[in-house]
Amino acid sequence: MKLDDFDRKILAILQKDNLTPQRTIGEAINLSAPAVQRRIAKMTEAGIIRANVAVLDPAALGNPITLFVEVEVISETAAQIEEAKREFARTPEIQQCYYVTGDADFVLVILVPHMAAYEALTRRLFFGNNNVKRFRTLVAMDRIKTGLEVPLGA
Amino acid sequence: MKLDDFDRKILAILQKDNLTPQRTIGEAINLSAPAVQRRIAKMTEAGIIRANVAVLDPAALGNPITLFVEVEVISETAAQIEEAKREFARTPEIQQCYYVTGDADFVLVILVPHMAAYEALTRRLFFGNNNVKRFRTLVAMDRIKTGLEVPLGA
DNA sequence: GGGCCATTTGCAATTTTGTTTCGTCCGCGC
DNA sequence: GCGCGGACGAAACAAAATTGCAAATGGCCC
């Protein structure tokens, strides 16, 4: 599916605030509300819009600590990697998980209420998994920019 | 502000799909639509709900490459750290930025169309900044779990 | 124990928003 | 030049959000 300038402008607005009325979007880009609505529907259908979500404040919800963890595994067979992916994906404290090249195999973004919770998590996920060779933790002191915004060209 | 069970259930729904009608939410948790609406308004007011956004597919929008970068700076004076934060925050390719303790000072999540774009970015952000001591890049091969979901207790 | 205040609820009315319909226009290929 | 497909806007329509209001609930002081 190919996008024109209208589509990109709509997406730019929606990824900042998807509760913006379609009528308002239309006014901003010189299009009628139904036209906006049809374009949104099409992009949602095409999977360009993956989800519509509320972004919550982790600290206000009892998870003030953000951690980064690089995990290196011992055996990188397809089966073991798949198993690791599944395990990470189903752990709620793991907010984000990527499989990477380089010195590490996985990068995780983790949210916890306190360090004791992280300690318990490491015991379960890393020490309790004999395919984990090594992991390295970085503790976030400041969340300067969080979000899922995608750069939308010019 | 303190939250009860209703609030947490509402948030759980909204952070998965904030386009869910309030009436539907109400039915799911046994509350009327106006009650749901008032709770959402209050939580938004309190900053617990930080934003409402559409999540877009980076690959579909021409940014198929996700990178992690750890940046170590030379001088960690308050002024220089603040300047670095501002610079990272205003760079659109930097989707996420955290100030961390440990071996590195910053962790960045970056989206680019291709490696040449990243190369140009490193030149501008890191080589072009004489307070950057070192940076280490990890390339994402698979985005297993992306999102901003916060674990919501029981 | 009784009464009072604050809070929150549900219902119903109102307003706003999203969605569908329909006729028109534009660009393209035949 | 003619017909076709796609996208548009205006208007009608449906659905959702929002507001006003009265009633229920719960704590607290007397």
Short mmCIF file of C-alpha atoms (C1' of nucleotides) in Angstrom, two decimals:
data_model
loop_
_atom_site.label_atom_id
_atom_site.label_comp_id
_atom_site.label_asym_id
_atom_site.label_seq_id
_atom_site.Cartn_x
_atom_site.Cartn_y
_atom_site.Cartn_z
CA MET A 1 0.00 0.00 0.00
CA LYS A 2 1.29 3.39 -0.84
CA LEU A 3 0.71 6.53 1.11
CA ASP A 4 0.33 10.07 -0.03
CA ASP A 5 0.88 13.29 1.81
CA PHE A 6 -2.58 13.30 3.32
CA ASP A 7 -2.02 9.87 4.81
CA ARG A 8 1.27 10.86 6.34
CA LYS A 9 -0.24 13.96 7.88
CA ILE A 10 -3.07 11.94 9.34
CA LEU A 11 -0.62 9.48 10.83
CA ALA A 12 1.48 12.27 12.25
CA ILE A 13 -1.56 13.54 14.10
CA LEU A 14 -2.77 10.14 15.24
CA GLN A 15 0.54 9.04 16.66
CA LYS A 16 0.49 12.13 18.84
CA ASP A 17 -3.19 11.96 19.78
CA ASN A 18 -5.51 9.40 18.35
CA LEU A 19 -8.51 10.90 20.10
CA THR A 20 -8.43 13.88 17.79
CA PRO A 21 -11.83 14.08 16.08
CA GLN A 22 -11.74 13.20 12.41
CA ARG A 23 -13.45 16.46 11.65
CA THR A 24 -10.61 18.34 13.31
CA ILE A 25 -8.04 16.32 11.40
CA GLY A 26 -9.91 17.10 8.23
CA GLU A 27 -9.78 20.80 8.89
CA ALA A 28 -6.07 20.61 9.61
CA ILE A 29 -5.26 19.01 6.29
CA ASN A 30 -8.11 20.27 4.11
CA LEU A 31 -10.10 17.13 3.74
CA SER A 32 -13.61 16.15 4.77
CA ALA A 33 -14.24 13.99 7.80
CA PRO A 34 -15.40 11.01 5.74
CA ALA A 35 -12.25 11.16 3.64
CA VAL A 36 -10.16 11.09 6.80
CA GLN A 37 -12.21 8.21 8.13
CA ARG A 38 -11.78 6.16 4.96
CA ARG A 39 -8.04 6.70 4.97
CA ILE A 40 -7.71 5.69 8.60
CA ALA A 41 -9.76 2.58 7.97
CA LYS A 42 -7.59 1.64 5.02
CA MET A 43 -4.36 2.13 6.89
CA THR A 44 -5.64 0.16 9.83
CA GLU A 45 -6.66 -2.61 7.47
CA ALA A 46 -3.22 -2.54 5.87
CA GLY A 47 -1.56 -2.87 9.26
CA ILE A 48 0.16 0.48 9.07
CA ILE A 49 -1.75 1.44 12.19
CA ARG A 50 -0.98 -1.48 14.45
CA ALA A 51 -2.85 -0.44 17.57
CA ASN A 52 -4.52 2.37 19.41
CA VAL A 53 -3.47 2.62 23.00
CA ALA A 54 -3.43 4.76 26.09
CA VAL A 55 0.05 5.48 27.37
CA LEU A 56 0.21 5.18 31.13
CA ASP A 57 2.66 6.57 33.65
CA PRO A 58 4.63 3.64 35.07
CA ALA A 59 5.65 5.48 38.21
CA ALA A 60 2.08 6.43 39.04
CA LEU A 61 1.17 2.78 38.71
CA GLY A 62 3.77 1.52 41.09
CA ASN A 63 6.59 0.75 38.68
CA PRO A 64 9.04 3.59 39.07
CA ILE A 65 12.11 1.63 38.03
CA THR A 66 13.07 1.15 34.39
CA LEU A 67 15.91 -1.19 33.53
CA PHE A 68 17.77 -2.20 30.44
CA VAL A 69 19.14 -5.67 30.24
CA GLU A 70 21.40 -7.17 27.65
CA VAL A 71 21.24 -10.91 27.62
CA GLU A 72 23.73 -13.23 26.03
CA VAL A 73 22.76 -16.84 25.55
CA ILE A 74 24.95 -19.91 25.35
CA SER A 75 23.32 -21.87 22.58
CA GLU A 76 21.75 -20.06 19.70
CA THR A 77 19.85 -22.89 18.06
CA ALA A 78 16.58 -21.86 16.49
CA ALA A 79 14.58 -23.82 19.03
CA GLN A 80 16.28 -22.25 22.00
CA ILE A 81 16.00 -18.77 20.63
CA GLU A 82 12.32 -19.29 19.98
CA GLU A 83 11.83 -20.54 23.50
CA ALA A 84 13.61 -17.52 24.91
CA LYS A 85 11.49 -15.18 22.80
CA ARG A 86 8.31 -16.79 24.05
CA GLU A 87 9.42 -16.58 27.65
CA PHE A 88 10.36 -12.93 27.40
CA ALA A 89 7.21 -12.08 25.51
CA ARG A 90 4.91 -13.51 28.14
CA THR A 91 6.61 -11.85 31.10
CA PRO A 92 4.62 -8.74 31.99
CA GLU A 93 7.53 -6.88 33.57
CA ILE A 94 9.33 -7.04 30.23
CA GLN A 95 7.87 -4.10 28.42
CA GLN A 96 9.99 -4.42 25.33
CA CYS A 97 12.15 -7.18 23.94
CA TYR A 98 14.38 -7.23 20.88
CA TYR A 99 16.59 -9.91 19.40
CA VAL A 100 19.83 -8.27 18.37
CA THR A 101 23.21 -8.82 16.79
CA GLY A 102 26.39 -7.70 18.41
CA ASP A 103 27.79 -8.43 21.84
CA ALA A 104 24.40 -9.38 23.15
CA ASP A 105 21.55 -11.51 21.88
CA PHE A 106 18.58 -9.83 23.52
CA VAL A 107 17.83 -6.39 24.75
CA LEU A 108 15.06 -6.02 27.29
CA VAL A 109 13.29 -3.03 28.74
CA ILE A 110 11.93 -3.90 32.13
CA LEU A 111 9.60 -2.15 34.56
CA VAL A 112 9.53 -3.03 38.24
CA PRO A 113 8.26 -1.55 41.50
CA HIS A 114 11.59 -1.90 43.32
CA MET A 115 14.92 -3.57 43.07
CA ALA A 116 13.86 -6.58 45.06
CA ALA A 117 11.36 -7.34 42.33
CA TYR A 118 14.11 -7.12 39.76
CA GLU A 119 16.33 -9.35 41.81
CA ALA A 120 13.55 -11.94 41.92
CA LEU A 121 13.02 -11.57 38.19
CA THR A 122 16.69 -12.14 37.39
CA ARG A 123 16.63 -15.25 39.48
CA ARG A 124 13.70 -16.61 37.55
CA LEU A 125 14.59 -15.48 34.05
CA PHE A 126 18.37 -15.59 33.98
CA PHE A 127 19.80 -17.67 36.79
CA GLY A 128 16.95 -20.10 36.43
CA ASN A 129 17.64 -20.53 32.74
CA ASN A 130 20.77 -22.49 32.02
CA ASN A 131 20.99 -21.16 28.50
CA VAL A 132 21.76 -17.66 29.74
CA LYS A 133 25.46 -17.06 29.65
CA ARG A 134 25.57 -13.53 30.94
CA PHE A 135 23.45 -10.48 31.42
CA ARG A 136 24.23 -6.86 31.98
CA THR A 137 21.89 -4.37 33.63
CA LEU A 138 21.63 -0.63 33.19
CA VAL A 139 19.37 1.32 35.50
CA ALA A 140 17.45 4.27 34.11
CA MET A 141 17.78 7.43 36.12
CA ASP A 142 15.75 9.57 33.77
CA ARG A 143 13.26 8.73 31.08
CA ILE A 144 14.05 11.51 28.67
CA LYS A 145 12.00 10.32 25.76
CA THR A 146 9.67 7.42 25.74
CA GLY A 147 7.16 6.60 23.10
CA LEU A 148 6.67 4.69 19.91
CA GLU A 149 6.66 7.49 17.44
CA VAL A 150 7.91 6.73 13.98
CA PRO A 151 9.66 9.47 12.03
CA LEU A 152 7.42 10.48 9.15
CA GLY A 153 9.71 11.85 6.54
CA ALA A 154 9.49 15.45 5.47
CA MET B 1 -4.42 9.91 43.61
CA LYS B 2 -5.31 6.40 44.54
CA LEU B 3 -6.82 3.84 42.28
CA ASP B 4 -9.28 1.13 42.97
CA ASP B 5 -9.92 -2.08 41.16
CA PHE B 6 -12.27 -0.48 38.66
CA ASP B 7 -9.63 2.03 37.68
CA ARG B 8 -7.01 -0.62 37.15
CA LYS B 9 -9.34 -2.67 35.00
CA ILE B 10 -10.18 0.36 32.91
CA LEU B 11 -6.50 1.12 32.43
CA ALA B 12 -5.79 -2.47 31.49
CA ILE B 13 -8.32 -2.21 28.72
CA LEU B 14 -7.26 1.22 27.55
CA GLN B 15 -3.60 0.40 27.28
CA LYS B 16 -4.53 -2.43 24.94
CA ASP B 17 -7.15 -0.54 22.95
CA ASN B 18 -8.17 2.97 23.83
CA LEU B 19 -10.85 3.03 21.14
CA THR B 20 -12.97 0.60 23.12
CA PRO B 21 -16.35 2.26 23.69
CA GLN B 22 -16.95 3.28 27.28
CA ARG B 23 -20.19 1.37 27.22
CA THR B 24 -18.26 -1.80 26.37
CA ILE B 25 -15.76 -1.11 29.13
CA GLY B 26 -18.65 -0.54 31.50
CA GLU B 27 -20.20 -3.86 30.63
CA ALA B 28 -16.88 -5.62 31.13
CA ILE B 29 -16.43 -4.30 34.64
CA ASN B 30 -20.04 -3.73 35.71
CA LEU B 31 -20.19 0.00 35.69
CA SER B 32 -22.19 2.49 33.69
CA ALA B 33 -20.67 4.33 30.78
CA PRO B 34 -20.71 7.71 32.54
CA ALA B 35 -18.95 6.23 35.54
CA VAL B 36 -16.25 4.90 33.24
CA GLN B 37 -16.00 8.24 31.52
CA ARG B 38 -15.60 10.13 34.79
CA ARG B 39 -12.88 7.79 35.95
CA ILE B 40 -10.99 8.14 32.70
CA ALA B 41 -11.25 11.91 32.92
CA LYS B 42 -9.93 11.89 36.45
CA MET B 43 -7.00 9.67 35.61
CA THR B 44 -6.15 11.75 32.60
CA GLU B 45 -6.29 14.85 34.75
CA ALA B 46 -4.02 13.20 37.30
CA GLY B 47 -1.49 12.34 34.62
CA ILE B 48 -1.85 8.62 35.04
CA ILE B 49 -2.95 8.47 31.44
CA ARG B 50 -0.18 10.38 29.75
CA ALA B 51 -1.29 10.15 26.14
CA ASN B 52 -3.54 8.43 23.67
CA VAL B 53 -1.75 7.39 20.55
CA ALA B 54 -1.88 5.29 17.44
CA VAL B 55 0.97 2.81 17.19
CA LEU B 56 2.39 2.70 13.70
CA ASP B 57 4.43 0.07 11.92
CA PRO B 58 7.92 1.50 11.43
CA ALA B 59 8.76 -0.87 8.58
CA ALA B 60 5.64 0.05 6.65
CA LEU B 61 6.64 3.67 7.00
CA GLY B 62 10.10 3.25 5.62
CA ASN B 63 12.04 2.72 8.83
CA PRO B 64 12.73 -1.00 8.94
CA ILE B 65 15.89 -0.77 11.03
CA THR B 66 15.82 -0.55 14.82
CA LEU B 67 19.05 0.12 16.66
CA PHE B 68 20.14 0.32 20.26
CA VAL B 69 22.94 2.63 21.14
CA GLU B 70 24.74 3.00 24.41
CA VAL B 71 26.48 6.33 24.69
CA GLU B 72 29.19 7.21 27.15
CA VAL B 73 30.07 10.85 27.61
CA ILE B 74 33.31 12.42 28.71
CA SER B 75 32.14 15.14 31.01
CA GLU B 76 29.10 14.60 33.14
CA THR B 77 28.48 18.12 34.33
CA ALA B 78 24.83 19.01 34.79
CA ALA B 79 24.96 21.49 31.94
CA GLN B 80 26.45 19.06 29.49
CA ILE B 81 24.06 16.29 30.42
CA GLU B 82 21.14 18.63 29.98
CA GLU B 83 22.42 19.67 26.60
CA ALA B 84 22.77 16.05 25.53
CA LYS B 85 19.25 15.28 26.71
CA ARG B 86 17.85 18.14 24.69
CA GLU B 87 19.72 17.13 21.60
CA PHE B 88 18.58 13.53 21.80
CA ALA B 89 15.02 14.53 22.60
CA ARG B 90 14.68 16.68 19.53
CA THR B 91 16.10 14.17 17.09
CA PRO B 92 13.18 12.41 15.39
CA GLU B 93 15.09 9.22 14.62
CA ILE B 94 15.65 8.74 18.33
CA GLN B 95 12.44 7.08 19.37
CA GLN B 96 13.41 6.56 22.97
CA CYS B 97 16.14 7.96 25.17
CA TYR B 98 17.06 7.15 28.74
CA TYR B 99 19.75 8.46 31.03
CA VAL B 100 21.26 5.51 32.85
CA THR B 101 23.78 4.43 35.39
CA GLY B 102 26.31 1.73 34.72
CA ASP B 103 28.86 1.38 31.95
CA ALA B 104 26.96 3.79 29.76
CA ASP B 105 25.33 7.15 30.29
CA PHE B 106 22.57 7.06 27.72
CA VAL B 107 20.60 4.36 26.03
CA LEU B 108 18.93 5.23 22.76
CA VAL B 109 16.42 3.41 20.61
CA ILE B 110 16.75 4.57 17.04
CA LEU B 111 14.70 4.03 13.90
CA VAL B 112 16.20 4.52 10.45
CA PRO B 113 15.39 3.61 6.84
CA HIS B 114 18.81 2.09 6.14
CA MET B 115 22.29 1.88 7.51
CA ALA B 116 23.53 4.84 5.55
CA ALA B 117 21.06 6.98 7.45
CA TYR B 118 22.42 5.63 10.72
CA GLU B 119 25.94 6.27 9.61
CA ALA B 120 25.02 9.87 8.90
CA LEU B 121 23.30 10.13 12.25
CA THR B 122 26.33 8.84 14.15
CA ARG B 123 28.45 11.37 12.39
CA ARG B 124 26.18 14.15 13.46
CA LEU B 125 25.29 13.04 16.98
CA PHE B 126 28.39 11.25 18.18
CA PHE B 127 31.44 12.09 16.11
CA GLY B 128 30.21 15.63 15.80
CA ASN B 129 29.89 15.98 19.55
CA ASN B 130 33.19 16.18 21.33
CA ASN B 131 31.66 15.22 24.64
CA VAL B 132 30.91 11.69 23.41
CA LYS B 133 33.59 9.33 24.55
CA ARG B 134 32.30 6.13 23.05
CA PHE B 135 29.16 4.52 21.70
CA ARG B 136 28.18 0.96 21.11
CA THR B 137 25.53 -0.14 18.64
CA LEU B 138 23.32 -3.19 18.67
CA VAL B 139 21.20 -3.95 15.63
CA ALA B 140 17.74 -5.40 16.14
CA MET B 141 17.03 -8.46 14.06
CA ASP B 142 13.62 -9.10 15.51
CA ARG B 143 11.21 -6.91 17.39
CA ILE B 144 9.72 -9.49 19.69
CA LYS B 145 7.79 -7.21 21.94
CA THR B 146 7.34 -3.54 21.49
CA GLY B 147 4.94 -1.36 23.33
CA LEU B 148 4.55 0.79 26.37
CA GLU B 149 2.38 -1.39 28.50
CA VAL B 150 2.75 -1.08 32.22
CA PRO B 151 2.21 -4.15 34.37
CA LEU B 152 -0.99 -3.67 36.34
CA GLY B 153 -0.65 -5.82 39.39
CA ALA B 154 -3.16 -8.58 39.88
"C1'" DG C 1 -27.75 5.54 67.00
"C1'" DG C 2 -28.97 9.50 64.13
"C1'" DG C 3 -28.08 12.88 61.01
"C1'" DC C 4 -24.96 15.19 57.82
"C1'" DC C 5 -21.55 15.82 54.27
"C1'" DA C 6 -18.81 14.13 50.52
"C1'" DT C 7 -18.44 10.97 46.92
"C1'" DT C 8 -20.02 8.10 43.37
"C1'" DT C 9 -23.43 6.02 41.03
"C1'" DG C 10 -27.16 5.27 37.22
"C1'" DC C 11 -30.53 7.16 34.16
"C1'" DA C 12 -32.05 10.24 30.70
"C1'" DA C 13 -31.35 14.16 27.72
"C1'" DT C 14 -28.13 16.56 24.90
"C1'" DT C 15 -24.27 17.15 22.11
"C1'" DT C 16 -20.56 15.59 19.69
"C1'" DT C 17 -18.43 12.23 16.91
"C1'" DG C 18 -18.18 8.47 13.72
"C1'" DT C 19 -20.25 6.13 9.74
"C1'" DT C 20 -22.99 5.35 5.61
"C1'" DT C 21 -25.22 6.83 1.48
"C1'" DC C 22 -25.33 9.05 -2.67
"C1'" DG C 23 -24.32 11.96 -6.47
"C1'" DT C 24 -20.24 14.24 -8.61
"C1'" DC C 25 -15.72 14.88 -10.30
"C1'" DC C 26 -11.26 13.56 -12.02
"C1'" DG C 27 -7.84 10.66 -14.35
"C1'" DC C 28 -6.93 6.73 -17.21
"C1'" DG C 29 -7.29 3.29 -20.71
"C1'" DC C 30 -9.61 1.79 -24.58
"C1'" DG D 1 -14.69 10.51 -27.09
"C1'" DC D 2 -16.48 7.21 -23.88
"C1'" DG D 3 -16.83 4.43 -20.01
"C1'" DC D 4 -14.72 2.90 -15.79
"C1'" DG D 5 -12.60 3.01 -11.13
"C1'" DG D 6 -11.35 5.62 -7.32
"C1'" DA D 7 -11.82 9.35 -4.27
"C1'" DC D 8 -14.26 13.25 -2.92
"C1'" DG D 9 -17.84 16.22 -0.26
"C1'" DA D 10 -22.62 17.10 1.53
"C1'" DA D 11 -26.17 15.34 3.97
"C1'" DA D 12 -28.47 11.90 6.55
"C1'" DC D 13 -27.90 8.63 9.99
"C1'" DA D 14 -26.13 5.85 13.89
"C1'" DA D 15 -23.39 5.52 17.75
"C1'" DA D 16 -20.77 7.29 21.23
"C1'" DA D 17 -19.40 10.71 24.59
"C1'" DT D 18 -20.85 14.14 27.83
"C1'" DT D 19 -23.80 16.60 31.09
"C1'" DG D 20 -27.53 17.39 34.58
"C1'" DC D 21 -29.83 15.48 38.15
"C1'" DA D 22 -31.67 12.61 41.75
"C1'" DA D 23 -30.66 8.64 44.56
"C1'" DA D 24 -27.63 5.42 46.97
"C1'" DT D 25 -23.40 4.60 49.75
"C1'" DG D 26 -20.09 5.35 53.27
"C1'" DG D 27 -17.63 7.78 56.76
"C1'" DC D 28 -17.78 10.89 60.75
"C1'" DC D 29 -19.15 13.78 64.39
"C1'" DC D 30 -22.37 14.66 67.76
#
